[in-house]
CSV table of C-alpha atoms in Angstrom, one decimal:
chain,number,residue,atom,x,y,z
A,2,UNK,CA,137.7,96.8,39.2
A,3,UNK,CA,140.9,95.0,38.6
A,4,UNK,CA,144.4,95.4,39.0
A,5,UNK,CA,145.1,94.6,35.3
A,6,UNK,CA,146.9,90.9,35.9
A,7,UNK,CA,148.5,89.5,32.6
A,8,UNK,CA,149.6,85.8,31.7
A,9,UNK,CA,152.2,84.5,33.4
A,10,UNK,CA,152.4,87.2,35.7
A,11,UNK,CA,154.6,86.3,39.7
A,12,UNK,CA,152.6,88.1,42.5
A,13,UNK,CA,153.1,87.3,46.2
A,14,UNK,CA,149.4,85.5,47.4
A,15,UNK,CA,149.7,88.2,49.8
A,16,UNK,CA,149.9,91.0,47.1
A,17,UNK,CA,146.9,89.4,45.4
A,18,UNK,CA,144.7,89.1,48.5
A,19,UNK,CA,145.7,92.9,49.1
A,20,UNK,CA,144.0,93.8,45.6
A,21,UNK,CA,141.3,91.9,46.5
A,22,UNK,CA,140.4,93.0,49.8
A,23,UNK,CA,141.4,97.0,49.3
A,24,UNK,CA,141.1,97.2,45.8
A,25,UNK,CA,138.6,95.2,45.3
A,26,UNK,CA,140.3,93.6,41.8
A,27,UNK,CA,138.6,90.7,40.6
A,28,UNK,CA,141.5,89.4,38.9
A,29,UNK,CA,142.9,88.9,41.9
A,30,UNK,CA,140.0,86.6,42.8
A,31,UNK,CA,140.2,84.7,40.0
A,32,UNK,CA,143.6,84.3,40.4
A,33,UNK,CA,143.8,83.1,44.2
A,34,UNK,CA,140.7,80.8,43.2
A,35,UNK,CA,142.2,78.9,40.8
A,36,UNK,CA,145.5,78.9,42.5
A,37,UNK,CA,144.3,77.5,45.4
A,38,UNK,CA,141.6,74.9,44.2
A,39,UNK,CA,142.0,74.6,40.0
A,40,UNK,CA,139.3,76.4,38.9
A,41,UNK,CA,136.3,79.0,39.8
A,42,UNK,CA,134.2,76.3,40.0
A,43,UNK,CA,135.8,74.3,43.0
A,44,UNK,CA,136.9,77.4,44.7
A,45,UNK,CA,133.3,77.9,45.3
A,46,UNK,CA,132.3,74.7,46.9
A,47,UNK,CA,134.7,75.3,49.2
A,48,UNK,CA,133.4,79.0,49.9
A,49,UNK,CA,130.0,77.3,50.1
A,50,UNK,CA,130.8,74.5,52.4
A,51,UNK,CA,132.6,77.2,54.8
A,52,UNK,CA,129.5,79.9,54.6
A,53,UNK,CA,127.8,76.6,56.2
A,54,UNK,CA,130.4,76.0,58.5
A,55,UNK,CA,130.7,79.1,60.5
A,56,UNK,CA,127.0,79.9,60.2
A,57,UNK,CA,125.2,81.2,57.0
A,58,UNK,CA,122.2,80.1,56.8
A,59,UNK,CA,121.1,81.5,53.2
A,60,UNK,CA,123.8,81.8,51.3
A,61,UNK,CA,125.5,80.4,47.9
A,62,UNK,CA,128.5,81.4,46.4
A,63,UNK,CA,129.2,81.0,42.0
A,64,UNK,CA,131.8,82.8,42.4
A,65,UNK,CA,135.0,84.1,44.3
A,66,UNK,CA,134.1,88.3,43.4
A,67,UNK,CA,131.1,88.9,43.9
A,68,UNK,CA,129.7,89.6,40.3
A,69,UNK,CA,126.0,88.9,39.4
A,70,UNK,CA,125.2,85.6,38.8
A,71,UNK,CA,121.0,84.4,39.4
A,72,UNK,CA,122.4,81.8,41.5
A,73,UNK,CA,124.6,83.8,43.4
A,74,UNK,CA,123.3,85.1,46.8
A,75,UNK,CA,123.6,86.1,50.3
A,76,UNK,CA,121.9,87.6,53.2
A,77,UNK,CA,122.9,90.7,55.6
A,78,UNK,CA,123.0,88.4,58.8
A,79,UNK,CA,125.1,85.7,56.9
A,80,UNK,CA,128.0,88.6,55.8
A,81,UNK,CA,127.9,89.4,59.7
A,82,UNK,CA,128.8,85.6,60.0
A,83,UNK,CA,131.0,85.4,57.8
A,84,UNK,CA,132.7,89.1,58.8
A,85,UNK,CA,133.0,87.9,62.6
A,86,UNK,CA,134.6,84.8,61.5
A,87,UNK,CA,136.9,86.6,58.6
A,88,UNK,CA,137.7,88.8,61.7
A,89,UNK,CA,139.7,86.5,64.0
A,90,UNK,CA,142.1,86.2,61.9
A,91,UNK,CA,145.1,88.5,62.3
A,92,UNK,CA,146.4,88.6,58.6
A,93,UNK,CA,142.5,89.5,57.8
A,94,UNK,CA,142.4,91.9,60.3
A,95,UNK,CA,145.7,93.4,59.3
A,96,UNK,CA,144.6,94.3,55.4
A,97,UNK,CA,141.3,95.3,55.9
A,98,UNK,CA,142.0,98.1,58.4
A,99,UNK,CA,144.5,99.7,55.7
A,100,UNK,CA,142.8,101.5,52.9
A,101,UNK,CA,146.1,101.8,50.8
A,102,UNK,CA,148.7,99.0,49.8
A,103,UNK,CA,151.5,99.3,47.1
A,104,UNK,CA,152.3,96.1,45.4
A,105,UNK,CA,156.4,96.7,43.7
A,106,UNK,CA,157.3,95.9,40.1
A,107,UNK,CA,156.7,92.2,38.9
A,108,UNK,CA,158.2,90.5,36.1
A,109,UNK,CA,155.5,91.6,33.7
A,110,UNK,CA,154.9,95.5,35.1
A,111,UNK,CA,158.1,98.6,35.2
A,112,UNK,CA,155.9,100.5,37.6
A,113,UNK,CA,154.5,99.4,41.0
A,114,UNK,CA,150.8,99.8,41.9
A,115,UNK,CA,149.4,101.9,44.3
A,116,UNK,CA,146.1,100.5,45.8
A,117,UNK,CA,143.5,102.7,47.6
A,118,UNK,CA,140.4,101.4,49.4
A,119,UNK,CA,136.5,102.4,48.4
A,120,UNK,CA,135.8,101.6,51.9
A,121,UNK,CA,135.4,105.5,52.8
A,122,UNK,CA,134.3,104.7,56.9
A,123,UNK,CA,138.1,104.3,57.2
A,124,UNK,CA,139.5,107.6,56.1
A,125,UNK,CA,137.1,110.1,54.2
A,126,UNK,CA,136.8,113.6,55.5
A,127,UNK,CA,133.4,114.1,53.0
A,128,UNK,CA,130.6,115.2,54.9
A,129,UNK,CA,127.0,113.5,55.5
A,130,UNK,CA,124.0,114.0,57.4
A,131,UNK,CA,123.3,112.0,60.2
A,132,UNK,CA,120.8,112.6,62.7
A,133,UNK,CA,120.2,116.1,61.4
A,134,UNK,CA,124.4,116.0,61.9
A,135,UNK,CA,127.2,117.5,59.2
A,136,UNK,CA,130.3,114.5,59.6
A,137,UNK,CA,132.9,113.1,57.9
A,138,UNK,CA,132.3,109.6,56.5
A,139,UNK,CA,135.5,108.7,58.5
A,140,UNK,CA,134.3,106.6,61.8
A,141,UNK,CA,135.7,106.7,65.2
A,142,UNK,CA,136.9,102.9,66.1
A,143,UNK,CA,136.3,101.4,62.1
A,144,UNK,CA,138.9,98.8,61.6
A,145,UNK,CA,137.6,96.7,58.5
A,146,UNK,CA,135.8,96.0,56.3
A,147,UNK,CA,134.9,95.7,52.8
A,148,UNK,CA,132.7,97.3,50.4
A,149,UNK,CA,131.1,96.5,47.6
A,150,UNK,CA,129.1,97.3,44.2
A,151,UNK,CA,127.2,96.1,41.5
A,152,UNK,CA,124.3,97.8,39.5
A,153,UNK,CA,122.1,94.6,40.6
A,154,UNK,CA,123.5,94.8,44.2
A,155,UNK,CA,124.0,98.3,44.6
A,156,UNK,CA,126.0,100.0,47.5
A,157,UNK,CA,127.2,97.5,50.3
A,158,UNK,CA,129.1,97.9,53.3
A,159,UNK,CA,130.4,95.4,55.9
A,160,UNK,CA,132.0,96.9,58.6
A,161,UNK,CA,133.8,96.5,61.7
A,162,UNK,CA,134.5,99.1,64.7
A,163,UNK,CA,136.0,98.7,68.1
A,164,UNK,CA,135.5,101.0,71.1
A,165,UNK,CA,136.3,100.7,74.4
A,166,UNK,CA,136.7,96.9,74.5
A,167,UNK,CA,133.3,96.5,72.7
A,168,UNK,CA,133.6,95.3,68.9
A,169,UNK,CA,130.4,95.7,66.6
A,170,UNK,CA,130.0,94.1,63.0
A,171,UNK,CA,127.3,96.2,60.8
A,172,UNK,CA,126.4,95.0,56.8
A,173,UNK,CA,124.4,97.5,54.8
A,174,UNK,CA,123.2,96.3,51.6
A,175,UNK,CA,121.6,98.0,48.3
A,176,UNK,CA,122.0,101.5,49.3
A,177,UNK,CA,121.6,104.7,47.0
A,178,UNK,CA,124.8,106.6,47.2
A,179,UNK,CA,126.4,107.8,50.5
A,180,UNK,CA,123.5,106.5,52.5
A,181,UNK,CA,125.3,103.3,52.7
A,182,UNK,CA,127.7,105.5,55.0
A,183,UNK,CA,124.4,107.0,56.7
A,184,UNK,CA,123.1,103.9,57.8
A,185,UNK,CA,126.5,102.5,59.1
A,186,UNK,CA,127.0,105.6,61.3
A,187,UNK,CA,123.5,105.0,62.3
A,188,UNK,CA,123.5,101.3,62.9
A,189,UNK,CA,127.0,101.5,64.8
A,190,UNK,CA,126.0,104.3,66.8
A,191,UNK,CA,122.9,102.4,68.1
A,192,UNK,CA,125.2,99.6,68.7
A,193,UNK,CA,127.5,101.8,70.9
A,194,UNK,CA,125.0,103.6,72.4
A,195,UNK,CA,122.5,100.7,73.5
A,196,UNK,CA,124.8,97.7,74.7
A,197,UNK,CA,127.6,97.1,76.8
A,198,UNK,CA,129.4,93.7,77.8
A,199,UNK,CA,128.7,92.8,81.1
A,200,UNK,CA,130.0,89.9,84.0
A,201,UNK,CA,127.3,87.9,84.8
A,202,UNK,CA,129.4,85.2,86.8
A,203,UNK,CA,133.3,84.3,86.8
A,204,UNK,CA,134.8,80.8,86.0
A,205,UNK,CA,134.4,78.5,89.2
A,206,UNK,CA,132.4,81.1,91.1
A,207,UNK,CA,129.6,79.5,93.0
A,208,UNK,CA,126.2,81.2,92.7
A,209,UNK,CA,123.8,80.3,95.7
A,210,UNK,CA,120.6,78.4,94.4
């Protein structure tokens, strides 16, 4: 997918990382890559040496879109990482719990473009099965956060719900068709259903031996 950038083109970095986080463009990854580091190349050294950073354990990025590359991989647990770190930051947070943008006329396009997400837990009223259940694909509490395919990769889903104080991360990967959407419901719902946060102690509070 791709917003259909052209040479010499003027886009707000925030219009660009709006296509690439709802509409999945990319361009638009290309684009911010090379704005902010010179090249593909030593954009993703950087995205490797933060993966490391903030916890991945298996992962290695060619490139800043996701497309297939043999050298090119990650790991469900790592995206969780990477999501709950992607997920403390407020600008973050703010685009990925939209599912449409509109970015206005630019010096090389007339007509604005209107951006709609393919990340279906955050508005979809189409129905799946779950737990011998008819829903929507729509989720109670989904704020974020991206999806993703590729014919090698298949459907994959990170996603990120909050209820009642309690915020869950859940990455599906190389699902057939809605299932994706089947196992998020079910993974989030487990993750509702079976833990809460809990006080053990309070700062300064003595506990006797």
């Amino acid at each position: 997918t791709h917003i259909a950038l052209e040479p010499g083109e003027k886009l707000t970095l925030r219009d660009l990382t709006n296509a690439l986080l709802i509409e999945s463009a990319n361009d638009a990854a290309v684009a911010i890559a090379i704005h902010i580091s010179g090249s593909v190349e030593n954009f993703a050294d950087l995205m490797n040496e933060k993966a490391k950073e903030i916890g991945a354990l298996n992962t290695h990025f060619e490139n800043p879109n996701g497309l297939p590359n043999e050298n090119h991989l990650t790991t469900a647990y790592d995206l969780a990482m990477i999501a709950k770190y992607a997920m403390k930051n407020k600008d973050f947070r703010d685009i990925v719990k939209n599912y449409t943008y509109i970015i206005p006329q630019t010096n090389k396009k007339d007509e604005a473009r209107y951006l709609k997400s393919s990340n279906r837990l955050l508005y979809s009223t189409r129905k799946i099965e779950v737990d011998n259940k008819i829903i929507p694909i729509k989720y109670e509490g989904v704020n974020g956060v991206k999806s993703g395919y590729t014919k090698a990769a298949q459907q994959c889903l990170v996603s990120s719900a909050t209820r009642g104080g309690q915020n869950l991360i859940c990455v599906v990967l190389k699902a057939q068709g809605t299932n994706v959407y089947v196992d998020t419901h079910k993974l989030l719902n487990y993750g509702f259903d079976n833990f809460e946060k809990i006080n053990l102690t309070y700062k300064n509070e003595f506990i006797k031996n």
